[in-house]
Coordinates of C-alpha atoms in Angstrom, one line a residue:
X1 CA 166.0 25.4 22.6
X2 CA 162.7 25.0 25.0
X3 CA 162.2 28.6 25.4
X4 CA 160.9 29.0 21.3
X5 CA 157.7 26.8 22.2
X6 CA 157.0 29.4 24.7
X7 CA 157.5 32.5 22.6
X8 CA 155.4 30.6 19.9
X9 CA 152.9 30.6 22.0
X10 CA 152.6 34.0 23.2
X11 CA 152.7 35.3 19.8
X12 CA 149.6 33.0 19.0
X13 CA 147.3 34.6 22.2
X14 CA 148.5 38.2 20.6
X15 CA 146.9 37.6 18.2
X16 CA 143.8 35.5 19.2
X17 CA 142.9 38.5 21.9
X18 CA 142.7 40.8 18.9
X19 CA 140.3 38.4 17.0
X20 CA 138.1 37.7 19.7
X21 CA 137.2 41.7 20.4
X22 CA 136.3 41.7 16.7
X23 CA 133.8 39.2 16.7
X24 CA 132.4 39.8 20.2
X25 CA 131.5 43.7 18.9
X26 CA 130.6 42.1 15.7
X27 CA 127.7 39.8 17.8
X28 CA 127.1 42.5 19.6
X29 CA 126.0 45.1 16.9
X30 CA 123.8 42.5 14.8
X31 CA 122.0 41.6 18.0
X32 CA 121.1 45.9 19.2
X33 CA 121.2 46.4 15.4
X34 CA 119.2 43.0 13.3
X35 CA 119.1 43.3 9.7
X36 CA 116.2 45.5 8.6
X37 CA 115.9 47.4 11.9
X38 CA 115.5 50.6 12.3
X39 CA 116.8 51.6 15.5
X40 CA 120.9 52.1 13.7
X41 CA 120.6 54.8 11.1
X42 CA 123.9 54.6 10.5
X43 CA 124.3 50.8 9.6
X44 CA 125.6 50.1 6.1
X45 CA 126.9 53.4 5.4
X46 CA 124.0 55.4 5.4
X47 CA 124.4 58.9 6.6
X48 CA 121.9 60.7 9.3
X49 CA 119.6 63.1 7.3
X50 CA 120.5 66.6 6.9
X51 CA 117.1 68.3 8.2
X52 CA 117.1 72.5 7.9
X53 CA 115.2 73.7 10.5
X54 CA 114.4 76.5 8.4
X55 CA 113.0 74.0 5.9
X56 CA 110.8 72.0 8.2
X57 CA 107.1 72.9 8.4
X58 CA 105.7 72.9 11.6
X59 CA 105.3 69.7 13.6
X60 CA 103.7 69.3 17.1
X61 CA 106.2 67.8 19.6
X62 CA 109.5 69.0 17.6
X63 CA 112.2 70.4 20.2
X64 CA 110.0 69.2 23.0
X65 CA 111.5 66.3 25.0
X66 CA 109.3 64.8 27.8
X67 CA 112.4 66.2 30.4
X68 CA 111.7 70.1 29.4
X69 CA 107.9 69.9 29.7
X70 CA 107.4 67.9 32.7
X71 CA 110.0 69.0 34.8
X72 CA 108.4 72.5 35.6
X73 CA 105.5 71.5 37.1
X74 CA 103.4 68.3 38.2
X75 CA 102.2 66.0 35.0
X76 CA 98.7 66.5 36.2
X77 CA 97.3 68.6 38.5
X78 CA 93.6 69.3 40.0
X79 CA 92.1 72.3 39.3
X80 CA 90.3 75.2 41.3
X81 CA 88.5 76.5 39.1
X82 CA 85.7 75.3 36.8
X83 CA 86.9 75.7 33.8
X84 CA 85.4 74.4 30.7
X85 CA 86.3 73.0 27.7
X86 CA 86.0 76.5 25.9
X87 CA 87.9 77.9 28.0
X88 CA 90.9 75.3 28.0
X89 CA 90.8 74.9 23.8
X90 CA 92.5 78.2 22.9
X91 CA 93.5 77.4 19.2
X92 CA 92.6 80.1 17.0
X93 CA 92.3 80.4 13.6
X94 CA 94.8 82.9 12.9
X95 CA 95.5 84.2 9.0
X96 CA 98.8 85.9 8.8
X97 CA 97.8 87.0 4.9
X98 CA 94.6 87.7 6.1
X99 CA 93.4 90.4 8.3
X100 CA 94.1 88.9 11.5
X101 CA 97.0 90.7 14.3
X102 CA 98.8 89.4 17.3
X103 CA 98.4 92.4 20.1
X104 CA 101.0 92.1 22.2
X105 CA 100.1 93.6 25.8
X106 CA 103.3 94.2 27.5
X107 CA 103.1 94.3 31.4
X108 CA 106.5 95.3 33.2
X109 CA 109.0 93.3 34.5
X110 CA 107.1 89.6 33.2
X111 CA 109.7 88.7 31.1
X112 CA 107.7 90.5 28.3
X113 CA 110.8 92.0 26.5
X114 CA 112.4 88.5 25.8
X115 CA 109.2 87.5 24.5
X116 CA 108.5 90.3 22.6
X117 CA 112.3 89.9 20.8
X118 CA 110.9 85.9 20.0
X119 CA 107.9 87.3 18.2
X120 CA 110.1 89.7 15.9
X121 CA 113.2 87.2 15.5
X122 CA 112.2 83.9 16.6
X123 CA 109.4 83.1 14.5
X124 CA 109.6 80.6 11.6
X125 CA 107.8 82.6 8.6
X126 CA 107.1 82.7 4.7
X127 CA 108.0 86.6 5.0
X128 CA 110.7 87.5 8.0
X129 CA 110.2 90.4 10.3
X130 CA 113.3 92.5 9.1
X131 CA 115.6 93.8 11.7
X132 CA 118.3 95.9 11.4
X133 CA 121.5 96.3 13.7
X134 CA 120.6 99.3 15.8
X135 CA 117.1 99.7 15.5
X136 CA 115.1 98.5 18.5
X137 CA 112.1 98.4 15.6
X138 CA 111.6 95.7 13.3
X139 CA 109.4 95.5 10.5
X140 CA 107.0 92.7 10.6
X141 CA 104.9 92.6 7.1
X142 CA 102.2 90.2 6.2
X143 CA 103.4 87.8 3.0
X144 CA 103.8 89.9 -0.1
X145 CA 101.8 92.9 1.7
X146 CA 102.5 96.3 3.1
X147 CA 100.8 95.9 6.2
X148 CA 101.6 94.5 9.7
X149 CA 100.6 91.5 11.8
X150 CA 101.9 92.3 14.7
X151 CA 101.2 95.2 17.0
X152 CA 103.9 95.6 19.7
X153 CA 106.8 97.4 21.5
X154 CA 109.8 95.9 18.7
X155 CA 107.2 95.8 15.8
X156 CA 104.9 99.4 16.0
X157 CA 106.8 100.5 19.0
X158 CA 104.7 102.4 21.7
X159 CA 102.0 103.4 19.9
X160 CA 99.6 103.5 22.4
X161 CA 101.5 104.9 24.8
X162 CA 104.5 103.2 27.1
X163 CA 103.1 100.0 28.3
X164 CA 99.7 100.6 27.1
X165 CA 96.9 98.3 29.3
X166 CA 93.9 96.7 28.3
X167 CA 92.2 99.9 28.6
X168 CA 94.3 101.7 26.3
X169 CA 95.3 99.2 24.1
X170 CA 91.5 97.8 23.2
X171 CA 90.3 101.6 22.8
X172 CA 93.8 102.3 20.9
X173 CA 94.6 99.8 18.5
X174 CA 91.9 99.9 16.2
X175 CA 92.2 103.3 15.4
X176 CA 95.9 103.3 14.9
X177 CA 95.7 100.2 12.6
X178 CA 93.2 102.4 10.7
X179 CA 95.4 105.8 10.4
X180 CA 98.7 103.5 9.4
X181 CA 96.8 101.4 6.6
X182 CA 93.9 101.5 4.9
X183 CA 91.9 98.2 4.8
X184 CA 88.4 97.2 3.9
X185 CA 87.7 94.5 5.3
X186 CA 87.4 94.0 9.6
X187 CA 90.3 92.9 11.8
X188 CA 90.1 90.0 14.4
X189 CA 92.7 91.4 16.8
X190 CA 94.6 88.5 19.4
X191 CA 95.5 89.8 22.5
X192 CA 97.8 88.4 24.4
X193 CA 100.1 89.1 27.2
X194 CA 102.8 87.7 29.8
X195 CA 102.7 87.1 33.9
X196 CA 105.0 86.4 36.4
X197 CA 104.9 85.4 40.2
X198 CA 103.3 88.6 41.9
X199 CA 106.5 88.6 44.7
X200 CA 109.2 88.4 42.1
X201 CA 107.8 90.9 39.5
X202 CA 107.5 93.3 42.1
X203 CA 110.8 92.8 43.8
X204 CA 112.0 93.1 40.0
X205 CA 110.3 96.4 39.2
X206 CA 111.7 97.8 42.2
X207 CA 114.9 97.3 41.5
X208 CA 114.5 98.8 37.9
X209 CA 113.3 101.7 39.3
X210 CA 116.1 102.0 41.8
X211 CA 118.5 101.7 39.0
X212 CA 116.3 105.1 37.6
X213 CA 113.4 103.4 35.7
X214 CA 110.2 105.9 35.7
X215 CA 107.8 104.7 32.9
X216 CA 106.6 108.9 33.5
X217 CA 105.9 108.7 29.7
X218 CA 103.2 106.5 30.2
X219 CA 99.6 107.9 29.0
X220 CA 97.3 106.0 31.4
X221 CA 94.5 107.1 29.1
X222 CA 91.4 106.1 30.2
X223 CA 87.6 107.6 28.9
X224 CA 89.6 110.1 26.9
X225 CA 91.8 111.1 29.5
X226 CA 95.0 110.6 31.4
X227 CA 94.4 110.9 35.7
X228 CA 95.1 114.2 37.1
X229 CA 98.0 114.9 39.6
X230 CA 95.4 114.6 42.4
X231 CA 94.2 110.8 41.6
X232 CA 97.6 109.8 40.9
X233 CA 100.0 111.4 43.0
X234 CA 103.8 111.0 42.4
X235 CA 105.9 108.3 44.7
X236 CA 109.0 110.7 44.4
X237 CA 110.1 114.5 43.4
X238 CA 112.7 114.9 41.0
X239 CA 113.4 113.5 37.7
X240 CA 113.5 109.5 39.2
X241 CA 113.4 107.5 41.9
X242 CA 117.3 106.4 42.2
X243 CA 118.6 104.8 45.0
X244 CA 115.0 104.1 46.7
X245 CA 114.7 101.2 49.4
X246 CA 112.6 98.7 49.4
X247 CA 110.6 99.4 52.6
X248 CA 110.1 103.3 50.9
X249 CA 108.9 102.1 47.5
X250 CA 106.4 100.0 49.7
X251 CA 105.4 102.8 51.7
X252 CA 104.2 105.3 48.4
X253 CA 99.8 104.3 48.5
X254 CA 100.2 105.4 44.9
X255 CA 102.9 103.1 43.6
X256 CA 101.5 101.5 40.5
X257 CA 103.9 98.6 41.1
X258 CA 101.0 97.6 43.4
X259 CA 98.7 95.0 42.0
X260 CA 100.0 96.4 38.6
X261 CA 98.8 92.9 36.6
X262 CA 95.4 93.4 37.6
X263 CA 95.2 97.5 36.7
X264 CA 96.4 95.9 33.7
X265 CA 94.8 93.4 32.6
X266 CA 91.2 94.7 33.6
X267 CA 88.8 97.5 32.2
X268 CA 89.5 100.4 34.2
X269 CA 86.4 102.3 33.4
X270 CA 84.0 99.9 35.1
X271 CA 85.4 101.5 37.9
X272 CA 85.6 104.9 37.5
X273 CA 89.4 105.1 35.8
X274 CA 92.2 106.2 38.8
X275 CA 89.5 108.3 40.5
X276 CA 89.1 106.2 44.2
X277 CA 86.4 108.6 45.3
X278 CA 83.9 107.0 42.7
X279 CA 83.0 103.8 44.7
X280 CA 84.2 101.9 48.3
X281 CA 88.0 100.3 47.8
X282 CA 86.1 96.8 48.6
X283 CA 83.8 96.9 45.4
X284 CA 86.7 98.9 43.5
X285 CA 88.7 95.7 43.8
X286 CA 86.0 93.3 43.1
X287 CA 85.3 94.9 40.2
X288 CA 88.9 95.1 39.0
X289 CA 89.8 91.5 39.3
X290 CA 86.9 89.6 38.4
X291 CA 87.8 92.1 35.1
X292 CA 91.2 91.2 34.5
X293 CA 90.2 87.2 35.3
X294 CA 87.7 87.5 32.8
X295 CA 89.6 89.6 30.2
X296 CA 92.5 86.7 30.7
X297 CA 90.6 84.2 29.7
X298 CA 89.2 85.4 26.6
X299 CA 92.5 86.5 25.3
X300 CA 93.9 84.3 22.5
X301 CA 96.6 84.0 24.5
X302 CA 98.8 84.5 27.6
X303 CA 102.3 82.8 29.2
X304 CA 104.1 82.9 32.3
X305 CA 107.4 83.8 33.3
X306 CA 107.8 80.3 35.4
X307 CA 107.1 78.3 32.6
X308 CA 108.7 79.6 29.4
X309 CA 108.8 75.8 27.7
X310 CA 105.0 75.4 28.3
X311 CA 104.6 78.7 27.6
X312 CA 106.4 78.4 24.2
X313 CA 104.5 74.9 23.7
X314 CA 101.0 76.5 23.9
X315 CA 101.8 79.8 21.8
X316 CA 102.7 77.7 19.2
X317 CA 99.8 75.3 19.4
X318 CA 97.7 78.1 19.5
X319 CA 98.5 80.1 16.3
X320 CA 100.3 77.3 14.6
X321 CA 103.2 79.3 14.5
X322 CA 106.6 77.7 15.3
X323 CA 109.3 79.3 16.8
X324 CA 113.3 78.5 15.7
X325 CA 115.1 78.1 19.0
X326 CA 113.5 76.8 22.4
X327 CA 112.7 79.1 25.0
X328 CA 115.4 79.4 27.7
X329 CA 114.4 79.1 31.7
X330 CA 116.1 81.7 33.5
X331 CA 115.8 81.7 36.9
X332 CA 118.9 83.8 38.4
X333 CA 116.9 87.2 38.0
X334 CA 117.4 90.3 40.5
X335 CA 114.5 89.6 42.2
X336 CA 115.6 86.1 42.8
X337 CA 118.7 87.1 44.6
X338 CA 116.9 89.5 46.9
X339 CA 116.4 87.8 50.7
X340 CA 113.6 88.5 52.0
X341 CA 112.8 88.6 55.8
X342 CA 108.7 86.4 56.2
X343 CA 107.5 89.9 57.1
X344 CA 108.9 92.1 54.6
X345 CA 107.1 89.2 51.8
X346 CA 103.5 88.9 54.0
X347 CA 103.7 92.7 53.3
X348 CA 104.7 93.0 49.5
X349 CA 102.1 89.7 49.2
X350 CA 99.1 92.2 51.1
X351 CA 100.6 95.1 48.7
X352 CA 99.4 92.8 45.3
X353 CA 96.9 90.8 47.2
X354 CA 95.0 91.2 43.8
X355 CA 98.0 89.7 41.8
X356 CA 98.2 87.0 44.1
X357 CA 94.2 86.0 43.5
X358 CA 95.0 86.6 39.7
X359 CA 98.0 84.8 39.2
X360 CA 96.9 81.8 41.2
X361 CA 93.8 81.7 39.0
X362 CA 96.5 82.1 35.6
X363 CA 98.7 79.5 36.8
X364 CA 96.0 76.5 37.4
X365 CA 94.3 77.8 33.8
X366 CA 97.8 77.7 32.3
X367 CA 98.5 74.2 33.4
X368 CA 94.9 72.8 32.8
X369 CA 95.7 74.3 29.1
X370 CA 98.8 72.8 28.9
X371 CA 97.6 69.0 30.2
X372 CA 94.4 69.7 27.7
X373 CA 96.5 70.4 24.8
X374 CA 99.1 67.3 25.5
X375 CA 96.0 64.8 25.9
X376 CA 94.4 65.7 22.8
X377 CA 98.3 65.6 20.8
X378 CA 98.5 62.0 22.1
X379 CA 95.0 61.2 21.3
X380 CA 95.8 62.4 17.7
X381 CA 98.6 59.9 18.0
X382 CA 96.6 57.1 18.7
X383 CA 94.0 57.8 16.0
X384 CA 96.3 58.3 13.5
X385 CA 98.3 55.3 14.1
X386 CA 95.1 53.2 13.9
X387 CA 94.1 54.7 10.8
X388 CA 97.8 54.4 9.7
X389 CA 97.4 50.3 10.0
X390 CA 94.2 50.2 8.9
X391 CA 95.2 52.1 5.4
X392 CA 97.9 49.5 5.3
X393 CA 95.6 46.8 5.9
X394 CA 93.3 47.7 3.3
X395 CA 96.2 47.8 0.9
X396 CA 97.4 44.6 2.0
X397 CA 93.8 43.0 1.0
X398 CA 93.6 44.4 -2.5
X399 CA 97.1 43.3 -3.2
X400 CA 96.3 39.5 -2.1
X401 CA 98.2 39.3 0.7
X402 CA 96.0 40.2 4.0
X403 CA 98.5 38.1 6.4
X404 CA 101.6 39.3 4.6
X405 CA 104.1 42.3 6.9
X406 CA 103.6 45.3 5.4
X407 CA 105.9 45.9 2.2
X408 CA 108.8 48.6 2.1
X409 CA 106.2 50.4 -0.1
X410 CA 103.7 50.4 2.6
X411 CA 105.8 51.7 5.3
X412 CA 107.5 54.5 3.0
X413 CA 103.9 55.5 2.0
X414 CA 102.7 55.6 5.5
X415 CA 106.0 57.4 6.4
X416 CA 105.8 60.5 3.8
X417 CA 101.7 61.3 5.0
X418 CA 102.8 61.2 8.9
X419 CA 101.9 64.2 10.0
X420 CA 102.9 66.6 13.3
X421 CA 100.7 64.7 15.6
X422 CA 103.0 61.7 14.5
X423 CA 106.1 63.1 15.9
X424 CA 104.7 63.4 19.8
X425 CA 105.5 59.4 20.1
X426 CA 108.9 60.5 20.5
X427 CA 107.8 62.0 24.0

């Protein structure tokens, strides 16, 4: 008879424990989630917003968390150079339906072929470049016109020649645009291009060619004409260079692997084109980087291997273009596996001595472009947020009520006429 009490009992804390969860979670929610907030989507039914990234226009800061931009270099960083505000401001007016095209400049072994693919298939546009399964070409037309904004390896192919340089490409391009369509009105042609750490692009080309890479096709035009036998002499005999070692292809004085970013990036006839007797190797590599320094800066724009977030950040704030996916950072290459002894680098760093100069003088440009660019987005921000509560404000004062909250009307106003500097607060 005494032990029903006791079962009574337990039944009743069953079902109090139960009860208690229930209101604990339900204290809990109102208090992270008040009525009216904004923080809880989800509360009272409503479902998250279906959002299209095809259907999205483009909007500064999208798919760009604070972790992916920060995390590859320094937040800020001094520079060496004195650069200017020209120089750091690199957004260009760029008309796809106009007559305006991207040049692509495509220097080996910088990552250039992934970027390359991201301008063909990567790009959110009114008109698609068209690729087709098992063509390496795609077709990349301006909006309800038969012409091309694009000049490069996957768009016009190699129509300059394999891996066409500055030289080339700036003597070249006009006059192809001009044979493949006919157009009245002048061009504004965009270069730009892709570098990579001087050690690891050459460790990477080596390996390429060891697998049997020759780039032999290549015109190396320059004044009119490609370099004899005599001013460039082959590295190898035969049909490639298989198998090579690394302290061989370091040994060939005519390796073009050597300080290939600055031969590339600079205007080869200041000096004479590949003829070394024309002036003293000193002046000859003055000449040749204070000419690819220069040329990089005035291009529209360029990106680095290191840094492909950043690097996709500033394209896109450049031409106000917006690609679909993010860039990925890839950093088990080849030439990142290769163990190097301190005197086999100090050589291959004395080999691209030039590239070294050149890319130090990229990267710290680069960055100061990228710091530039995010100070001015969160300036934006700050304007437009003041002029945001001022609008409100204002409205607020003609309705009668300047010491009212804002209405729902207000904030859904100020909500559909946020714009894409709007969305970097999410940084």
């Amino acid at each position: 008879m005494k032990t029903k009490p006791i079962m009574d009992d337990k039944s009743g804390k069953l079902i109090l424990v139960p009860i208690l969860a229930v209101l604990f979670v339900t204290i809990g929610y109102q208090y992270i989630c008040p009525a009216g907030g904004q923080s809880c989507p989800l509360k009272n039914g409503d479902a998250a917003p279906e959002v299209s990234p095809l259907s999205m226009g483009f909007q500064d800061g999208d798919d760009f968390a604070e972790q992916d931009l920060e995390d590859e270099s320094p937040a800020k960083i001094a520079s060496q150079f004195n650069f200017t505000q020209r120089d750091l401001d690199r957004r260009v007016e760029f008309n796809m339906k106009g007559d305006d095209v991207i040049v692509f400049l495509h220097i080996q072994k910088t990552g250039g072929t992934t970027f390359g693919r991201h301008l063909v298939r990567n790009i959110r546009l009114e008109q698609p470049c068209d690729c087709k399964a098992g063509q390496k070409k795609c077709t990349c037309h301006r909006p309800g016109k038969d012409e091309s904004w694009l000049f490069s390896r996957f768009s016009t192919g190699w129509s300059c020649g394999l891996h066409a340089d500055w030289t080339e490409l700036t003597n070249c391009v006009p006059v192809i645009m001009e044979k493949k369509e006919v157009q009245r009105n002048k061009r504004n042609f965009y270069y730009i291009t892709m570098l990579r750490d001087p050690v690891s692009r050459y460790l990477s080309e080596w390996k390429h060619v060891q697998r049997g890479a020759t780039w032999k096709t290549a015109l190396h035009t320059c004044e009119g004409r490609s370099p004899t036998r005599d001013e460039l002499p082959a590295c190898y005999e035969g049909e490639d260079w298989s198998g090579v070692s690394l302290s061989d292809f370091t040994r060939c004085a005519s390796n073009l692997a050597n300080n290939r970013q600055v031969r590339m990036l600079s205007d080869l006839s200041l000096v004479g084109c590949y003829n070394l007797s024309s002036m003293n190797e000193s002046q000859r590599d003055h000449i040749l980087l204070s000419s690819a320094m220069s040329n990089l800066k005035n291009m529209a724009f360029y990106g680095l291997t290191e840094f492909q977030r950043k690097t996709q950040y500033l394209f896109e704030r450049t031409f106000r273009l917006r690609f679909i996916s993010p860039f990925t950072q890839i950093n088990s290459t080849r030439a990142a596996n290769v163990e190097l002894s301190e005197d086999v680098r100090r050589r291959i760093e004395e080999l691209n001595f030039l590239d070294v100069q050149l890319y130090r003088y990229a990267k710290d440009l680069f960055l100061q472009r990228f710091q530039f660019s995010r100070q001015r987005e969160r300036r934006e921000v700050r304007l437009k947020r003041r002029e945001e509560r001022r609008w409100v404000r204002q409205r607020q004062q003609r309705a009668g009520r300047p010491d009212s909250d804002p209405s729902p009307s207000d904030l859904d106003f100020v909500a559909t006429t946020e714009d894409y500097a709007s969305q970097v607060a999410r940084w």
